[in-house]
Short mmCIF file of C-alpha atoms in Angstrom, two decimals:
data_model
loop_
_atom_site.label_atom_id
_atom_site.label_comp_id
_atom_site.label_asym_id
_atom_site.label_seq_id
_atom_site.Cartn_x
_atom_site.Cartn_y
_atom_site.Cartn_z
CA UNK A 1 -128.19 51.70 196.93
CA UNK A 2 -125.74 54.18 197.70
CA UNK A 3 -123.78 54.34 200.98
CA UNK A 4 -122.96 56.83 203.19
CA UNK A 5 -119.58 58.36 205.05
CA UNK A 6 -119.25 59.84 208.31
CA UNK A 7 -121.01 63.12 207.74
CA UNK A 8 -123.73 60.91 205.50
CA UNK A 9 -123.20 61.95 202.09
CA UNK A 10 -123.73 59.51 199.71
CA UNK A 11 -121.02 57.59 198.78
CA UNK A 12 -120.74 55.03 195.43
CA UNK A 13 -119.59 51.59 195.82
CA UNK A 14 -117.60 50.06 193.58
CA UNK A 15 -116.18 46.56 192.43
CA UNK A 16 -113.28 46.03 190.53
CA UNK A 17 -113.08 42.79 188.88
CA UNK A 18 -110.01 41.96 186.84
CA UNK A 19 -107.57 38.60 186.87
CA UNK A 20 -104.46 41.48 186.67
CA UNK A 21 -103.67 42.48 190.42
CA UNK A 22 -101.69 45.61 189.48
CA UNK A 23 -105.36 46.81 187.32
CA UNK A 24 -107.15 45.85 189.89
CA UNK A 25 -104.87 47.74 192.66
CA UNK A 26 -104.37 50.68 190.13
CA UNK A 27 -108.34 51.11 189.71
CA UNK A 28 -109.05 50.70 193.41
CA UNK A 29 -105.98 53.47 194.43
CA UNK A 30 -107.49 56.19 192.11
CA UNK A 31 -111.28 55.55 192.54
CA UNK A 32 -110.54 55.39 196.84
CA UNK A 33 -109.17 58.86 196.17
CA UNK A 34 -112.43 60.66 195.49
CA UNK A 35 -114.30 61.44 198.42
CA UNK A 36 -117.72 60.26 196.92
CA UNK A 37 -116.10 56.66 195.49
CA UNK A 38 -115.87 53.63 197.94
CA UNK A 39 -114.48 49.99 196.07
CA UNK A 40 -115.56 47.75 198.02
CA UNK A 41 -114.43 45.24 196.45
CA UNK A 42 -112.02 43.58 194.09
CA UNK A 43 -111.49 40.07 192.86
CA UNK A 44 -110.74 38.16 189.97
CA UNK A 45 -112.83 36.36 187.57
CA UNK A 46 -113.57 33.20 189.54
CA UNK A 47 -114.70 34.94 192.60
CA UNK A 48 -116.85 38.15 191.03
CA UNK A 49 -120.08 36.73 191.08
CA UNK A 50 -119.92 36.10 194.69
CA UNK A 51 -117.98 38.62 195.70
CA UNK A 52 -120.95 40.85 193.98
CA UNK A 53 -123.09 39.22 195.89
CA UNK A 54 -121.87 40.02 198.94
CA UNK A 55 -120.74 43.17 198.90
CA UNK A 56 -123.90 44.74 196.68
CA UNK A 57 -121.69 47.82 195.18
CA UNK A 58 -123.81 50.59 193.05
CA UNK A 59 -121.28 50.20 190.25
CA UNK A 60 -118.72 46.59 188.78
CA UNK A 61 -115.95 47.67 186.36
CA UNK A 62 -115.54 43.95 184.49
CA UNK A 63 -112.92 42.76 182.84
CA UNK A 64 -114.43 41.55 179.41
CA UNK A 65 -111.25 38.95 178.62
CA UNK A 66 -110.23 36.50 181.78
CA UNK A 67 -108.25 33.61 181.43
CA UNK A 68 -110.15 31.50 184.05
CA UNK A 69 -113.90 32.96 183.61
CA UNK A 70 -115.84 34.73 180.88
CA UNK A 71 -116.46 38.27 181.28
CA UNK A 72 -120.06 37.87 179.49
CA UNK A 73 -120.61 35.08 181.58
CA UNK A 74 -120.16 36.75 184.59
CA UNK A 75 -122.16 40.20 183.60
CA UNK A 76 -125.03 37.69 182.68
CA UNK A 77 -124.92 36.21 185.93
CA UNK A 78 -124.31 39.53 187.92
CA UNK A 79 -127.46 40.79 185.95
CA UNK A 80 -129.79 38.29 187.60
CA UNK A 81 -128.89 39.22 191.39
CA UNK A 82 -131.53 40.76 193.11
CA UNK A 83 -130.70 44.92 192.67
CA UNK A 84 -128.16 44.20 190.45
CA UNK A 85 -125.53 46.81 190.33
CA UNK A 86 -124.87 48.96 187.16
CA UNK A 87 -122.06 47.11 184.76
CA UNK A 88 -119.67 48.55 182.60
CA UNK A 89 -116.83 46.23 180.76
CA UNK A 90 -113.39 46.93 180.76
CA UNK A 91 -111.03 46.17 177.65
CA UNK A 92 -107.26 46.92 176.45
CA UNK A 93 -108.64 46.42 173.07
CA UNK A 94 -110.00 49.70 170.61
CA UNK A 95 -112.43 46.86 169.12
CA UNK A 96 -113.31 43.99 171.12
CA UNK A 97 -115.56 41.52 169.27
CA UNK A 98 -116.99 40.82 172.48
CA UNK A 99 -117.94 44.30 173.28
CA UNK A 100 -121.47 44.26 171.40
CA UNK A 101 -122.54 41.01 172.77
CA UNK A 102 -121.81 42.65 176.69
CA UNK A 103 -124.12 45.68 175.29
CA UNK A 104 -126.78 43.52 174.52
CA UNK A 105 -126.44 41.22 178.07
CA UNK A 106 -126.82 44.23 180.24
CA UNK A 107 -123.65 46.20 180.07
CA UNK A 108 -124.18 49.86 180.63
CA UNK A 109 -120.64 50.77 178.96
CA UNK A 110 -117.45 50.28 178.43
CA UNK A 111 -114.03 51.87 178.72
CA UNK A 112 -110.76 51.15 178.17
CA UNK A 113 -107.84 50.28 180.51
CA UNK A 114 -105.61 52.75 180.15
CA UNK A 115 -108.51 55.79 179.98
CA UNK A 116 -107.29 58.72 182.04
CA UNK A 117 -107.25 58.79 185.49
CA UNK A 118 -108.74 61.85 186.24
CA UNK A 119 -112.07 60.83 184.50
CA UNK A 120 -112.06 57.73 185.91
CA UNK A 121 -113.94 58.99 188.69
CA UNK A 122 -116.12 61.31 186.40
CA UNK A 123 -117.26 58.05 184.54
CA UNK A 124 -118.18 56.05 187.59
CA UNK A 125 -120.72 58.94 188.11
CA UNK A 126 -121.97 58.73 185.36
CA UNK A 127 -122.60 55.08 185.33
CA UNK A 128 -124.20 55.42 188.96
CA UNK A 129 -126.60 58.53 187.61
CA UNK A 130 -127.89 55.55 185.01
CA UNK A 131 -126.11 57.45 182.16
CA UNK A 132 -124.00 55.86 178.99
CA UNK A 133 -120.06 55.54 179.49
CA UNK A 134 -118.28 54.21 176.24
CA UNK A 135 -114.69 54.34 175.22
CA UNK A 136 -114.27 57.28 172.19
CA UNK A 137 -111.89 55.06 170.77
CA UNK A 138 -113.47 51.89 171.21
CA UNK A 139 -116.88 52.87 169.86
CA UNK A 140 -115.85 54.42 167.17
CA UNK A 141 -114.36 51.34 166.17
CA UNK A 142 -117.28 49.29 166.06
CA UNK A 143 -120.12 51.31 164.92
CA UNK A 144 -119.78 49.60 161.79
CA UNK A 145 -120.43 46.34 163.17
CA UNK A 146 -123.48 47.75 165.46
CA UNK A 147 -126.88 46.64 163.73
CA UNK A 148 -130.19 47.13 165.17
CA UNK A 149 -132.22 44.44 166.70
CA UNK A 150 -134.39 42.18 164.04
CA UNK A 151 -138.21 43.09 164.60
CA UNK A 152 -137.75 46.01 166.43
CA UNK A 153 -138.31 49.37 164.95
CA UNK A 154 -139.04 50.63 161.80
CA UNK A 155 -138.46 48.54 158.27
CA UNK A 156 -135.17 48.49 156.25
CA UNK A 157 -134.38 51.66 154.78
CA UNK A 158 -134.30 50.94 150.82
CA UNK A 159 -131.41 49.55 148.69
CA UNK A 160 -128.56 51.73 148.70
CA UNK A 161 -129.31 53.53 151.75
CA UNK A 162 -128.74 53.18 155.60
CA UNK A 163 -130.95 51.94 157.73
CA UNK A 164 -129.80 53.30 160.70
CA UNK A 165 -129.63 56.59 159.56
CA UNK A 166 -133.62 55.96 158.31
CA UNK A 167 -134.11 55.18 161.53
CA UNK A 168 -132.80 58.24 163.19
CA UNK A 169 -134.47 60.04 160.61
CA UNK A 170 -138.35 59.20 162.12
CA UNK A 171 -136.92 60.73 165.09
CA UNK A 172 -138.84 63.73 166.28
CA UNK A 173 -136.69 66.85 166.99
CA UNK A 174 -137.49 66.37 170.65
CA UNK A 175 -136.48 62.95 170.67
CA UNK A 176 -133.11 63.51 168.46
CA UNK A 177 -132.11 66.14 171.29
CA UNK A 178 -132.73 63.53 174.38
CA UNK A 179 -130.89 60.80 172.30
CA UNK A 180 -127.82 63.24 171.75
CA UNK A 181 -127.98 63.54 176.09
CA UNK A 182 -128.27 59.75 176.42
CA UNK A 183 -125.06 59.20 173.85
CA UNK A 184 -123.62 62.48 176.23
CA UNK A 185 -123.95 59.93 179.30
CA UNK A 186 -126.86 61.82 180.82
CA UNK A 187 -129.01 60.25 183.45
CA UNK A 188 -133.05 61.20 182.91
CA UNK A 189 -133.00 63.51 185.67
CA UNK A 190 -130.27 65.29 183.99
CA UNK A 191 -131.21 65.17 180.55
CA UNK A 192 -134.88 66.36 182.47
CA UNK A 193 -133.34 69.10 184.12
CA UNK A 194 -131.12 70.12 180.91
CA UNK A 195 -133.69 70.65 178.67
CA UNK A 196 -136.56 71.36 181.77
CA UNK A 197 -139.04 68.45 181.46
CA UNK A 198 -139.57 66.28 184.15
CA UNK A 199 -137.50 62.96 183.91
CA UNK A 200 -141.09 60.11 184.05
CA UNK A 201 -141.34 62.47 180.53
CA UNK A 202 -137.38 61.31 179.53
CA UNK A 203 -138.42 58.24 180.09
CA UNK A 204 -141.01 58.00 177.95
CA UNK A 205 -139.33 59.74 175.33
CA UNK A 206 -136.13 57.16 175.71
CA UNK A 207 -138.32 54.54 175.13
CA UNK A 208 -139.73 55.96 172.00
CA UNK A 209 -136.28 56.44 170.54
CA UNK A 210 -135.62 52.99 171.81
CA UNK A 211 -138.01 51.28 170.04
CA UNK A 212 -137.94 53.33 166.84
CA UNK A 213 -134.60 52.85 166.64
CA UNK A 214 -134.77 49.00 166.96
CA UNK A 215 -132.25 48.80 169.78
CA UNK A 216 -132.50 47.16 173.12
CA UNK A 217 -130.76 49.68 175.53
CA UNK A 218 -129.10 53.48 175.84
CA UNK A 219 -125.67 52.39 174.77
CA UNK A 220 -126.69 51.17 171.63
CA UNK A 221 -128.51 54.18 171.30
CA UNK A 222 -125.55 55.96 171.58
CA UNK A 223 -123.87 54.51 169.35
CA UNK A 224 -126.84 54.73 166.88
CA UNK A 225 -126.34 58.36 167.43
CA UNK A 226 -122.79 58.01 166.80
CA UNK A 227 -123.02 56.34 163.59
CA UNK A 228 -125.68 58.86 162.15
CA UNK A 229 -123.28 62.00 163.01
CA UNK A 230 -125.84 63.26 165.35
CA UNK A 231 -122.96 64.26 167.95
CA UNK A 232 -120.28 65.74 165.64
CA UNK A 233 -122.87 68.12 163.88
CA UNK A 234 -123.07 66.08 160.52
CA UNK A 235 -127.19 65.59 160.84
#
């Protein structure tokens, strides 16, 4: 749950856990200087999970590579805590082989290190509203590694084609316009007030494109979306 300052206007709390002191400093100096951002918190891989614990921020910005604990290991853990906060992986790498498997453990995003300052802020909002953060740079560089869950979801389009893009093709219209929201990092009050429906009627249709995609969360949605050139105008 959100906090609230002096004049009670909610206020998003934040951890910052990284085994670099200057990132972690860094993050914590231009996230502090928003007046709706609080960190709470920072620590380094050995202590996160506890620290988490403690502290119960809205939002964790995790290191995916630590020398002395696992990134994954630690979102999968974080995951389980009772109101777990809202996870999104940090990386110096444009494609981390690591990246997909944090999707699929819970990982509402990623972004890289060195993204821009002044969105920094922008993207923590984002990931509090329950909407999709992911690195341009970084997801465009493993789309082609992103495959739909086995089982889930339409069959395999037929030899010679691509299955994702079958897949985005039993889309309704309605449905391909609240996926291109999700992949925009909408939350589904704002995709609900966007397109005026009200957001219990997001939800069901984000579950729909969910399961006919054959994906297990709104990142990999995204990317899905991505991949089928539903957010540069190709489809």
């Amino acid at each position: 749950m959100h906090g609230k300052d002096g004049d009670g206007a909610r206020v998003i709390h934040v951890a910052v856990v990284d085994d670099e002191a200057l990132v972690r400093s860094g993050f914590e100096l231009i996230l502090n200087a928003a007046e709706d951002i609080r960190v709470v918190a920072t620590a380094a891989g050995a202590d996160a999970v506890e620290t988490i614990r403690s502290t119960r921020p809205d939002v964790v910005l995790l290191d995916i590579r630590m020398p002395d604990v696992d990134g994954l290991t630690v979102l999968r853990e974080v995951r389980t805590l009772p109101g777990a906060p809202v996870v999104a992986m940090l990386t110096t790498f444009d494609a981390d082989e690591y990246i997909l498997a944090a999707l699929r453990s819970g990982a509402a995003g990623f972004l890289l290190k060195d993204t821009d300052p002044d969105q920094l802020a922008q993207l923590v909002r984002t990931l509090a509203a329950g909407g999709v953060v992911m690195s341009p740079k970084a997801s465009r560089a493993i789309l082609g590694t992103a495959r739909p869950r086995e089982g889930r979801g339409p069959a395999e389009a037929p030899a010679g084609g691509d299955p994702v893009t079958a897949r985005v093709g039993r889309l309704t219209a309605r449905e391909r316009q609240v996926l291109v929201l999700v992949a925009d990092g909408l939350s589904n009050a704002d995709i609900g007030a966007r397109i005026h429906l009200s957001a219990g009627t997001v939800k069901d249709h984000v579950s729909a494109i969910l399961t006919k995609l054959g994906v297990g969360s709104r990142v990999q949605a995204a990317l899905v979306a991505q991949r089928a050139g539903l957010l540069d105008g190709e489809r």
